Short mmCIF file of C-alpha atoms and ligand atoms in Angstrom, two decimals:
data_model
loop_
_atom_site.label_atom_id
_atom_site.label_comp_id
_atom_site.label_asym_id
_atom_site.label_seq_id
_atom_site.Cartn_x
_atom_site.Cartn_y
_atom_site.Cartn_z
CA MET A 1 -97.88 -34.08 -54.10
CA LYS A 2 -100.17 -34.59 -57.07
CA GLY A 3 -99.75 -33.37 -60.66
CA LEU A 4 -101.85 -30.37 -61.75
CA PRO A 5 -105.46 -31.04 -62.80
CA GLY A 6 -105.74 -31.62 -66.55
CA PHE A 7 -102.08 -32.67 -66.91
CA ARG A 8 -101.13 -36.28 -67.47
CA ASP A 9 -98.46 -38.65 -66.19
CA PHE A 10 -97.52 -41.22 -68.82
CA TYR A 11 -96.46 -44.63 -67.46
CA PRO A 12 -94.91 -47.54 -69.33
CA GLU A 13 -97.13 -50.63 -69.51
CA PRO A 14 -98.52 -52.38 -67.51
CA MET A 15 -100.84 -49.58 -66.36
CA PRO A 16 -100.98 -48.95 -62.60
CA THR A 17 -104.71 -48.07 -62.73
CA PRO A 18 -107.36 -48.41 -65.47
CA ASP A 19 -107.42 -44.66 -66.10
CA SER A 20 -103.62 -44.15 -66.20
CA TRP A 21 -102.09 -42.86 -69.45
CA SER A 22 -99.78 -45.23 -71.32
CA LEU A 23 -96.55 -44.00 -72.82
CA ASP A 24 -96.50 -47.11 -75.00
CA LEU A 25 -99.91 -46.19 -76.41
CA ARG A 26 -98.72 -42.62 -76.97
CA ARG A 27 -95.78 -43.99 -78.93
CA HIS A 28 -98.04 -46.22 -80.99
CA ILE A 29 -100.16 -43.17 -81.88
CA PHE A 30 -97.15 -40.92 -82.65
CA ASP A 31 -95.47 -43.63 -84.77
CA THR A 32 -98.67 -44.01 -86.79
CA TRP A 33 -99.03 -40.23 -87.22
CA ARG A 34 -95.43 -39.95 -88.42
CA GLY A 35 -95.67 -42.99 -90.67
CA THR A 36 -98.81 -41.84 -92.48
CA ALA A 37 -97.63 -38.23 -92.86
CA GLU A 38 -94.31 -39.35 -94.32
CA ARG A 39 -96.06 -41.69 -96.76
CA TYR A 40 -97.95 -38.64 -98.01
CA GLY A 41 -94.70 -36.71 -98.50
CA PHE A 42 -94.98 -34.43 -95.43
CA ARG A 43 -91.81 -33.27 -93.64
CA GLU A 44 -91.57 -32.82 -89.86
CA TYR A 45 -90.96 -29.41 -88.23
CA ASP A 46 -91.16 -28.10 -84.66
CA GLY A 47 -91.26 -24.73 -82.92
CA PRO A 48 -90.95 -23.33 -79.39
CA PRO A 49 -93.52 -24.24 -76.72
CA ILE A 50 -93.66 -20.58 -75.62
CA GLU A 51 -94.42 -17.67 -77.96
CA GLU A 52 -95.13 -13.96 -77.68
CA LEU A 53 -98.66 -13.53 -76.34
CA GLU A 54 -99.55 -11.31 -79.28
CA LEU A 55 -99.15 -14.18 -81.73
CA TYR A 56 -102.39 -15.59 -80.30
CA THR A 57 -104.34 -12.54 -79.11
CA LYS A 58 -104.53 -11.07 -82.60
CA LYS A 59 -105.06 -14.16 -84.70
CA SER A 60 -106.80 -17.11 -83.10
CA GLY A 61 -110.01 -15.56 -81.78
CA ASP A 62 -111.51 -15.03 -78.33
CA GLU A 63 -112.24 -18.66 -77.54
CA ILE A 64 -108.61 -19.73 -77.48
CA VAL A 65 -107.42 -16.43 -76.01
CA GLY A 66 -109.66 -17.07 -72.99
CA GLN A 67 -107.82 -20.34 -72.43
CA LEU A 68 -104.22 -19.13 -72.63
CA TYR A 69 -101.52 -20.06 -70.15
CA ASN A 70 -99.92 -16.63 -70.35
CA PHE A 71 -97.53 -14.76 -68.05
CA SER A 72 -94.80 -12.12 -68.00
CA ASP A 73 -91.32 -13.64 -68.24
CA LYS A 74 -88.30 -12.38 -66.30
CA GLY A 75 -87.51 -9.95 -69.14
CA GLU A 76 -91.08 -8.59 -68.75
CA ARG A 77 -92.17 -9.97 -72.09
CA ASP A 78 -95.80 -11.03 -72.35
CA VAL A 79 -95.63 -14.67 -73.37
CA SER A 80 -97.89 -17.72 -73.55
CA LEU A 81 -97.56 -21.48 -73.70
CA ARG A 82 -98.75 -22.51 -77.17
CA PRO A 83 -102.47 -23.37 -77.28
CA GLU A 84 -102.22 -24.41 -80.94
CA MET A 85 -99.51 -24.81 -83.58
CA THR A 86 -100.97 -22.92 -86.53
CA PRO A 87 -99.75 -19.38 -85.61
CA THR A 88 -96.21 -20.75 -85.01
CA LEU A 89 -96.29 -22.52 -88.37
CA ALA A 90 -97.50 -19.34 -90.11
CA ARG A 91 -94.69 -17.37 -88.42
CA MET A 92 -92.04 -19.95 -89.37
CA ALA A 93 -93.22 -20.33 -92.97
CA ALA A 94 -93.42 -16.55 -93.48
CA ALA A 95 -89.85 -16.10 -92.18
CA HIS A 96 -88.26 -18.52 -94.67
CA THR A 97 -90.78 -19.03 -97.41
CA ARG A 98 -88.22 -18.56 -100.20
CA ASN A 99 -86.14 -21.44 -98.93
CA TYR A 100 -88.85 -23.98 -99.69
CA LYS A 101 -90.46 -25.16 -102.93
CA LYS A 102 -94.24 -24.78 -102.96
CA PRO A 103 -96.43 -26.37 -101.96
CA ILE A 104 -94.83 -26.78 -98.55
CA LYS A 105 -96.17 -29.96 -96.89
CA TRP A 106 -95.21 -30.06 -93.22
CA PHE A 107 -96.31 -31.90 -90.09
CA SER A 108 -95.58 -31.64 -86.38
CA ILE A 109 -96.57 -33.29 -83.08
CA PRO A 110 -96.53 -30.46 -80.51
CA GLN A 111 -97.77 -30.59 -76.93
CA LEU A 112 -100.33 -27.81 -76.53
CA PHE A 113 -101.74 -26.07 -73.45
CA ARG A 114 -105.23 -24.70 -72.96
CA TYR A 115 -106.77 -23.70 -69.65
CA GLU A 116 -110.05 -25.49 -70.44
CA ARG A 117 -112.87 -26.57 -68.20
CA GLN A 118 -111.99 -30.22 -67.69
CA GLN A 119 -114.42 -32.61 -69.34
CA LYS A 120 -114.40 -35.90 -71.22
CA GLY A 121 -111.92 -35.64 -74.07
CA ARG A 122 -110.64 -32.21 -73.01
CA LEU A 123 -107.60 -31.71 -70.79
CA ARG A 124 -105.25 -28.80 -70.10
CA GLU A 125 -102.48 -30.26 -72.20
CA HIS A 126 -102.64 -32.54 -75.20
CA PHE A 127 -100.50 -33.66 -78.08
CA GLN A 128 -101.78 -32.69 -81.49
CA PHE A 129 -100.78 -34.06 -84.87
CA ASN A 130 -100.73 -31.06 -87.23
CA ALA A 131 -100.47 -31.46 -91.00
CA ASP A 132 -100.55 -28.36 -93.18
CA ILE A 133 -99.97 -27.35 -96.79
CA LEU A 134 -98.74 -23.83 -97.61
CA GLY A 135 -98.58 -22.16 -100.99
CA GLU A 136 -101.40 -23.95 -102.81
CA GLU A 137 -104.75 -22.37 -103.63
CA ASN A 138 -106.20 -25.30 -105.50
CA LEU A 139 -108.80 -27.49 -103.78
CA ALA A 140 -106.69 -30.52 -104.68
CA ALA A 141 -104.65 -29.57 -101.59
CA ASP A 142 -107.75 -29.55 -99.36
CA ALA A 143 -108.61 -33.03 -100.62
CA GLU A 144 -105.04 -34.25 -100.12
CA LEU A 145 -105.17 -33.22 -96.46
CA ILE A 146 -108.56 -34.81 -95.89
CA ALA A 147 -107.26 -38.03 -97.46
CA LEU A 148 -104.28 -37.90 -95.09
CA LEU A 149 -106.66 -37.42 -92.15
CA ILE A 150 -108.75 -40.42 -93.24
CA ASP A 151 -105.71 -42.63 -93.82
CA THR A 152 -104.18 -41.70 -90.47
CA LEU A 153 -107.31 -42.97 -88.72
CA ARG A 154 -107.44 -46.04 -90.99
CA ASP A 155 -103.81 -46.81 -90.12
CA LEU A 156 -104.96 -46.93 -86.49
CA LYS A 157 -107.46 -49.59 -87.68
CA LEU A 158 -110.52 -47.35 -87.48
CA MET A 159 -113.04 -48.10 -90.27
CA SER A 160 -115.83 -46.25 -92.04
CA ASP A 161 -118.20 -47.63 -89.36
CA ASP A 162 -116.12 -45.89 -86.73
CA PHE A 163 -115.68 -42.32 -87.96
CA ILE A 164 -116.85 -39.73 -90.47
CA ILE A 165 -115.42 -36.45 -91.77
CA ARG A 166 -118.06 -33.73 -91.67
CA LEU A 167 -117.20 -31.25 -94.39
CA SER A 168 -118.49 -27.69 -94.51
CA SER A 169 -117.62 -24.26 -95.82
CA ARG A 170 -116.74 -21.18 -93.80
CA ARG A 171 -117.25 -19.21 -97.02
CA ALA A 172 -120.81 -20.51 -97.44
CA TRP A 173 -121.54 -19.49 -93.85
CA GLN A 174 -119.98 -16.08 -94.45
CA GLU A 175 -122.29 -15.57 -97.45
CA PHE A 176 -125.29 -16.71 -95.43
CA PHE A 177 -124.36 -14.23 -92.69
CA GLU A 178 -123.77 -11.31 -95.06
CA ASN A 179 -126.87 -12.01 -97.18
CA GLY A 180 -128.91 -12.16 -93.97
CA GLY A 181 -127.77 -8.63 -93.09
CA GLY A 182 -125.11 -9.58 -90.53
CA LYS A 183 -122.54 -6.90 -89.65
CA LYS A 184 -118.95 -7.70 -90.61
CA ASP A 185 -117.68 -7.10 -87.06
CA ASP A 186 -120.13 -9.65 -85.67
CA ALA A 187 -119.12 -12.43 -88.08
CA TYR A 188 -116.75 -14.23 -85.73
CA GLU A 189 -119.25 -14.11 -82.86
CA PHE A 190 -121.82 -15.62 -85.22
CA TYR A 191 -119.43 -18.45 -86.23
CA GLN A 192 -118.84 -19.24 -82.57
CA ILE A 193 -122.55 -19.50 -81.84
CA VAL A 194 -122.99 -21.89 -84.78
CA ASP A 195 -119.92 -23.85 -83.64
CA LYS A 196 -121.58 -24.45 -80.27
CA LEU A 197 -125.11 -25.23 -81.51
CA GLU A 198 -124.74 -28.96 -80.87
CA ARG A 199 -123.47 -28.47 -77.33
CA GLU A 200 -125.58 -25.55 -76.12
CA GLU A 201 -129.22 -25.28 -74.96
CA PRO A 202 -131.35 -24.24 -77.99
CA ALA A 203 -132.87 -21.32 -76.04
CA VAL A 204 -129.42 -19.97 -75.18
CA SER A 205 -128.10 -20.08 -78.74
CA GLY A 206 -131.45 -18.74 -80.00
CA LYS A 207 -131.03 -15.67 -77.80
CA LYS A 208 -127.44 -15.11 -78.91
CA LEU A 209 -128.42 -15.41 -82.59
CA ALA A 210 -131.31 -12.99 -82.14
CA LYS A 211 -128.87 -10.35 -80.87
CA LEU A 212 -127.08 -10.54 -84.23
CA GLY A 213 -130.36 -10.39 -86.18
CA PHE A 214 -130.79 -14.10 -86.91
CA SER A 215 -133.23 -16.78 -85.76
CA ARG A 216 -132.48 -20.38 -84.90
CA GLU A 217 -134.97 -21.50 -87.58
CA GLN A 218 -133.11 -19.56 -90.26
CA VAL A 219 -129.84 -21.15 -89.21
CA ASN A 220 -131.42 -24.62 -88.95
CA ASP A 221 -132.95 -24.29 -92.41
CA PHE A 222 -129.55 -23.44 -93.83
CA ILE A 223 -128.03 -26.47 -92.14
CA GLU A 224 -130.81 -28.86 -93.20
CA GLY A 225 -131.12 -27.61 -96.76
CA GLY A 226 -127.38 -27.26 -97.23
CA GLN A 227 -126.35 -28.24 -100.73
CA PRO A 228 -122.64 -28.79 -101.34
CA THR A 229 -121.02 -25.71 -102.87
CA ASP A 230 -118.96 -26.28 -106.04
CA GLU A 231 -115.86 -26.26 -103.85
CA LEU A 232 -117.19 -28.97 -101.58
CA SER A 233 -118.35 -31.08 -104.55
CA ALA A 234 -114.86 -30.88 -106.05
CA ILE A 235 -113.29 -32.03 -102.78
CA ILE A 236 -115.74 -34.90 -102.42
CA GLY A 237 -115.10 -35.97 -106.05
CA ASN A 238 -111.39 -36.08 -105.35
CA ILE A 239 -111.89 -38.14 -102.17
CA GLU A 240 -114.25 -40.52 -104.01
CA ALA A 241 -111.68 -41.03 -106.77
CA ARG A 242 -109.37 -42.45 -104.08
CA GLY A 243 -112.08 -44.89 -102.99
CA LEU A 244 -112.53 -43.03 -99.69
CA GLY A 245 -116.02 -41.62 -100.34
CA ASP A 246 -117.57 -43.56 -97.42
CA PHE A 247 -115.54 -41.54 -94.95
CA ILE A 248 -116.90 -38.06 -95.78
CA LYS A 249 -120.19 -36.16 -95.94
CA VAL A 250 -121.27 -32.53 -96.23
CA ASP A 251 -122.56 -31.21 -92.91
CA TYR A 252 -123.12 -27.48 -92.37
CA ARG A 253 -123.30 -27.87 -88.60
CA ILE A 254 -119.51 -27.64 -88.81
CA ILE A 255 -118.10 -24.11 -88.97
CA ARG A 256 -114.95 -24.30 -86.70
CA GLY A 257 -114.40 -22.19 -83.57
CA LEU A 258 -111.14 -20.52 -84.59
CA ALA A 259 -111.24 -17.10 -86.23
CA TYR A 260 -108.80 -17.52 -89.10
CA TYR A 261 -110.56 -20.05 -91.37
CA THR A 262 -111.60 -18.80 -94.80
CA GLY A 263 -112.76 -21.73 -96.99
CA PRO A 264 -113.55 -25.44 -96.68
CA VAL A 265 -113.57 -26.62 -93.04
CA TYR A 266 -114.10 -30.06 -91.53
CA GLU A 267 -114.08 -32.11 -88.37
CA ALA A 268 -113.71 -35.85 -87.78
CA PHE A 269 -116.15 -37.51 -85.38
CA ASP A 270 -116.75 -41.03 -84.14
CA LYS A 271 -119.92 -42.34 -85.76
CA ARG A 272 -121.61 -43.39 -82.52
CA GLY A 273 -121.46 -39.81 -81.30
CA LYS A 274 -119.88 -40.78 -77.97
CA PHE A 275 -116.88 -38.46 -78.15
CA ARG A 276 -115.90 -34.86 -78.87
CA ALA A 277 -114.22 -34.10 -82.23
CA ILE A 278 -111.22 -36.29 -83.04
CA ALA A 279 -109.73 -33.73 -85.43
CA GLY A 280 -110.54 -30.44 -87.10
CA GLY A 281 -109.12 -28.15 -89.73
CA GLY A 282 -109.61 -26.17 -92.88
CA ARG A 283 -108.26 -23.44 -95.11
CA TYR A 284 -106.87 -20.21 -93.62
CA ASP A 285 -105.62 -18.23 -96.62
CA HIS A 286 -105.03 -14.90 -94.82
CA LEU A 287 -103.20 -15.94 -91.65
CA VAL A 288 -99.63 -15.93 -93.01
CA LYS A 289 -100.16 -12.43 -94.41
CA LEU A 290 -101.60 -11.22 -91.10
CA ILE A 291 -98.79 -12.72 -89.03
CA SER A 292 -96.04 -11.45 -91.34
CA GLY A 293 -97.48 -7.94 -91.24
CA GLY A 294 -98.33 -8.13 -94.95
CA LYS A 295 -94.84 -9.18 -96.03
CA THR A 296 -95.68 -12.74 -97.11
CA ASP A 297 -98.90 -13.85 -98.66
CA LEU A 298 -99.25 -17.63 -98.71
CA PRO A 299 -102.49 -19.55 -99.00
CA ALA A 300 -102.57 -22.24 -96.31
CA LEU A 301 -104.65 -25.10 -94.97
CA GLY A 302 -104.33 -27.91 -92.47
CA PHE A 303 -105.79 -29.90 -89.62
CA GLY A 304 -105.03 -30.85 -86.03
CA MET A 305 -105.78 -34.25 -84.44
CA GLY A 306 -105.53 -34.59 -80.65
CA ASP A 307 -104.28 -37.65 -78.81
CA VAL A 308 -106.89 -37.55 -76.01
CA VAL A 309 -110.11 -38.34 -77.87
CA LEU A 310 -108.18 -40.65 -80.15
CA ALA A 311 -106.85 -42.76 -77.27
CA GLU A 312 -110.37 -42.94 -75.73
CA LEU A 313 -111.82 -44.02 -79.07
CA LEU A 314 -109.17 -46.69 -79.67
CA LYS A 315 -109.82 -48.09 -76.19
CA ASP A 316 -113.58 -48.03 -76.76
CA ARG A 317 -113.23 -49.97 -80.04
CA ASP A 318 -110.65 -52.39 -78.64
CA LEU A 319 -108.06 -51.30 -81.19
CA ILE A 320 -105.03 -51.03 -78.96
CA PRO A 321 -102.35 -53.52 -80.02
CA PRO A 322 -100.33 -55.44 -77.38
CA LEU A 323 -98.09 -52.81 -75.82
CA GLY A 324 -96.16 -54.55 -73.03
CA GLN A 325 -92.40 -54.95 -73.02
CA THR A 326 -90.99 -57.77 -75.14
CA LEU A 327 -87.41 -59.02 -75.26
CA ASP A 328 -85.33 -60.86 -77.79
CA ALA A 329 -82.96 -62.42 -75.29
CA PHE A 330 -82.63 -63.01 -71.56
CA VAL A 331 -79.17 -64.12 -70.44
CA GLN A 332 -79.68 -66.28 -67.38
CA ILE A 333 -76.81 -66.42 -64.86
CA THR A 334 -77.07 -69.66 -62.88
CA ASP A 335 -73.38 -69.80 -61.95
CA GLU A 336 -71.99 -66.53 -60.57
CA SER A 337 -68.46 -67.52 -61.67
CA LEU A 338 -69.77 -67.05 -65.23
CA ARG A 339 -71.16 -63.52 -64.57
CA LYS A 340 -68.31 -61.70 -66.35
CA ALA A 341 -68.51 -63.94 -69.43
CA SER A 342 -72.30 -63.49 -69.37
CA LEU A 343 -71.91 -59.69 -69.27
CA GLY A 344 -69.65 -59.95 -72.33
CA LEU A 345 -72.39 -61.86 -74.14
CA VAL A 346 -75.09 -59.35 -73.04
CA GLN A 347 -72.98 -56.55 -74.50
CA GLN A 348 -72.50 -58.39 -77.81
CA LEU A 349 -76.21 -59.14 -78.12
CA ARG A 350 -77.15 -55.51 -77.44
CA GLN A 351 -74.54 -54.28 -79.92
CA ALA A 352 -76.11 -56.57 -82.49
CA GLY A 353 -79.42 -54.75 -81.91
CA LEU A 354 -81.17 -57.44 -79.85
CA LEU A 355 -83.30 -56.34 -76.89
CA THR A 356 -81.47 -58.10 -74.07
CA GLU A 357 -81.91 -58.38 -70.30
CA TYR A 358 -80.13 -60.28 -67.51
CA PRO A 359 -80.27 -60.38 -63.68
CA LEU A 360 -78.40 -57.40 -62.18
CA LEU A 361 -77.80 -59.38 -58.97
CA LYS A 362 -77.53 -63.03 -57.98
CA ALA A 363 -80.97 -64.59 -58.19
CA ARG A 364 -82.52 -68.05 -58.01
CA PRO A 365 -82.80 -69.71 -61.47
CA ASP A 366 -86.58 -70.18 -61.11
CA LYS A 367 -86.95 -66.43 -60.39
CA GLN A 368 -84.86 -65.58 -63.43
CA PHE A 369 -86.94 -67.91 -65.58
CA LYS A 370 -90.16 -66.34 -64.32
CA ARG A 371 -88.81 -62.86 -65.10
CA ALA A 372 -87.82 -63.96 -68.63
CA LEU A 373 -91.39 -65.19 -69.19
CA GLU A 374 -92.91 -62.00 -67.77
CA LEU A 375 -90.81 -59.97 -70.19
CA GLU A 376 -92.10 -62.07 -73.10
CA THR A 377 -88.60 -63.14 -74.03
CA THR A 378 -87.99 -65.18 -77.16
CA TRP A 379 -84.56 -66.66 -76.29
CA LEU A 380 -83.36 -67.76 -72.87
CA ILE A 381 -79.57 -68.08 -73.01
CA THR A 382 -77.48 -69.75 -70.30
CA LEU A 383 -73.73 -70.09 -70.25
CA GLN A 384 -72.79 -73.66 -69.30
CA ASN A 385 -69.08 -72.85 -69.15
CA LEU A 386 -66.75 -70.34 -70.82
CA ASN A 387 -67.30 -71.91 -74.25
CA GLN A 388 -70.79 -73.42 -74.39
CA THR A 389 -74.30 -72.04 -74.03
CA THR A 390 -77.81 -73.43 -74.16
CA ILE A 391 -80.40 -71.39 -75.99
CA LYS A 392 -84.02 -72.14 -75.30
CA ASN A 393 -86.79 -70.78 -77.47
CA LEU A 394 -89.43 -69.87 -74.89
CA GLU A 395 -92.22 -69.95 -77.47
CA THR A 396 -91.54 -73.45 -78.83
CA ARG A 397 -89.62 -74.66 -75.73
CA VAL A 398 -86.98 -76.15 -78.09
CA GLU A 399 -83.48 -76.09 -76.61
CA MET A 400 -80.13 -76.26 -78.40
CA THR A 401 -76.46 -76.15 -77.44
CA VAL A 402 -74.48 -73.41 -79.15
CA PRO A 403 -70.80 -72.41 -78.78
CA LEU A 404 -70.51 -69.02 -77.05
CA ILE A 405 -68.78 -67.38 -80.03
CA GLU A 406 -71.67 -68.38 -82.33
CA VAL A 407 -74.58 -67.15 -80.19
CA VAL A 408 -75.02 -63.74 -81.86
CA THR A 409 -74.80 -65.08 -85.42
CA SER A 410 -77.12 -67.99 -84.67
CA LEU A 411 -79.78 -65.61 -83.31
CA GLN A 412 -79.40 -63.14 -86.14
CA GLY A 413 -79.73 -65.84 -88.77
P1 HAM B 1 -108.79 -27.41 -82.74
O1 HAM B 1 -110.13 -27.84 -83.30
O2 HAM B 1 -108.79 -26.39 -81.70
O3 HAM B 1 -107.92 -26.96 -83.98
O4 HAM B 1 -108.06 -28.72 -82.21
C1 HAM B 1 -107.88 -29.85 -83.02
C2 HAM B 1 -108.12 -31.13 -82.21
O5 HAM B 1 -107.25 -31.11 -81.06
C3 HAM B 1 -109.50 -31.29 -81.63
O6 HAM B 1 -110.38 -31.87 -82.58
C4 HAM B 1 -109.24 -32.21 -80.45
O7 HAM B 1 -109.07 -33.57 -80.90
C5 HAM B 1 -107.87 -31.76 -79.98
N1 HAM B 1 -108.00 -30.86 -78.82
C6 HAM B 1 -108.20 -29.52 -78.83
N2 HAM B 1 -108.25 -29.03 -77.58
C7 HAM B 1 -108.06 -30.08 -76.74
C8 HAM B 1 -107.99 -30.25 -75.33
N3 HAM B 1 -108.12 -29.21 -74.50
N4 HAM B 1 -107.80 -31.48 -74.82
C9 HAM B 1 -107.65 -32.54 -75.65
N5 HAM B 1 -107.69 -32.45 -76.99
C10 HAM B 1 -107.91 -31.25 -77.54
C11 HAM B 1 -106.68 -26.39 -83.91
O8 HAM B 1 -106.02 -26.35 -82.92
C12 HAM B 1 -106.16 -25.90 -85.24
N6 HAM B 1 -104.94 -25.12 -85.00
C13 HAM B 1 -105.92 -27.08 -86.16
C14 HAM B 1 -105.38 -26.68 -87.50
C15 HAM B 1 -104.16 -26.97 -88.00
N7 HAM B 1 -106.02 -25.94 -88.39
C16 HAM B 1 -105.22 -25.76 -89.44
N8 HAM B 1 -104.09 -26.39 -89.22
#
């Protein structure tokens, strides 16, 4: 039997086929996400992978609702696998807002599920690094998040030649729409048309815009002529002050597909234009209030970065570090009468924190040696008798004789 389409199996290195997914690479990406977020003072949270369906149907907008993995559970509750983390975060923050000093800076690495049409960079599950700030209205928070986004990608060794943050303003688009005579109820539909402009046939989007009373030319003129609003200038100034100005530009083609955004919005793209968006986010000041039924009003903002496009981009730019298994020590057993003493040494080495392997069963010494090399072992240790060992450094090929009771300390030193 095969796995479901759009769902991945993650194998440890070495990869069985060129298009297999690597758990070691996933770990490299997650470790980087965690490391950068923690350096910026963000704390990790998590929530359930299944939520009440209503959490999404009311708040995320039609696009995501059309992609839900939803069903009735055995208690006849309408539930859904989470397609995104933001509604869960808003629910969690609203429930215990008084417990936390503002601004709340939180991150998470959830697995998300969307029944999408499968295409390059889009699967039916993905992991998404989410970083959000709650309880801060000032644009300094928007800039802080964008800086975190930039530094996360830089920590993965991507440079300003590799990616760019395209910054825009949902508010500026809202004003454009209202000043152009757009009806309030049509606003979200309008944002979705603009969101798809780069991916859709011009004639198709032209028709859709006309229905709402706009022309493609009008929209194009706004995009081309787009001057940064005061808000966007302030954000860019803040990013420039950090020396990160090369990583960001104003681009009104960005509007974001989700319904809840209210202010500055942005997406990260690879500069060669080969891939879908690496990350996207923005300010959503009304979502917590909406989700808490008016009880808690917290301004909020954040972004999500998926692992799928990111892994493709890292492969494309040859930025994946060596990921195979490596060992500190391999205890060779050439004399089976020394197996028990060897097991004692294996245990001591592991307790001392050294990555240690040994042959489970009797094996020829040349086979054991080959295995130690395959596992990129540093030290090959062989008991000569119950008191003496030889330790060979497999990198330098230098060999020394060491009393058994001194092996652990000699390797630690
Ligand atoms: P989003 O733009 O829907 O935003 O997703 C963010 C990123 O997740 C995308 O740029 C992409 O890298 C990745 N992604 C989304 N869908 C898929 C998929 N089907 N397959 C692979 N990767 C995917 C959100 O989800 C917002 N909740 C982010 C956010 C957090 N806004 C504020 N805080």
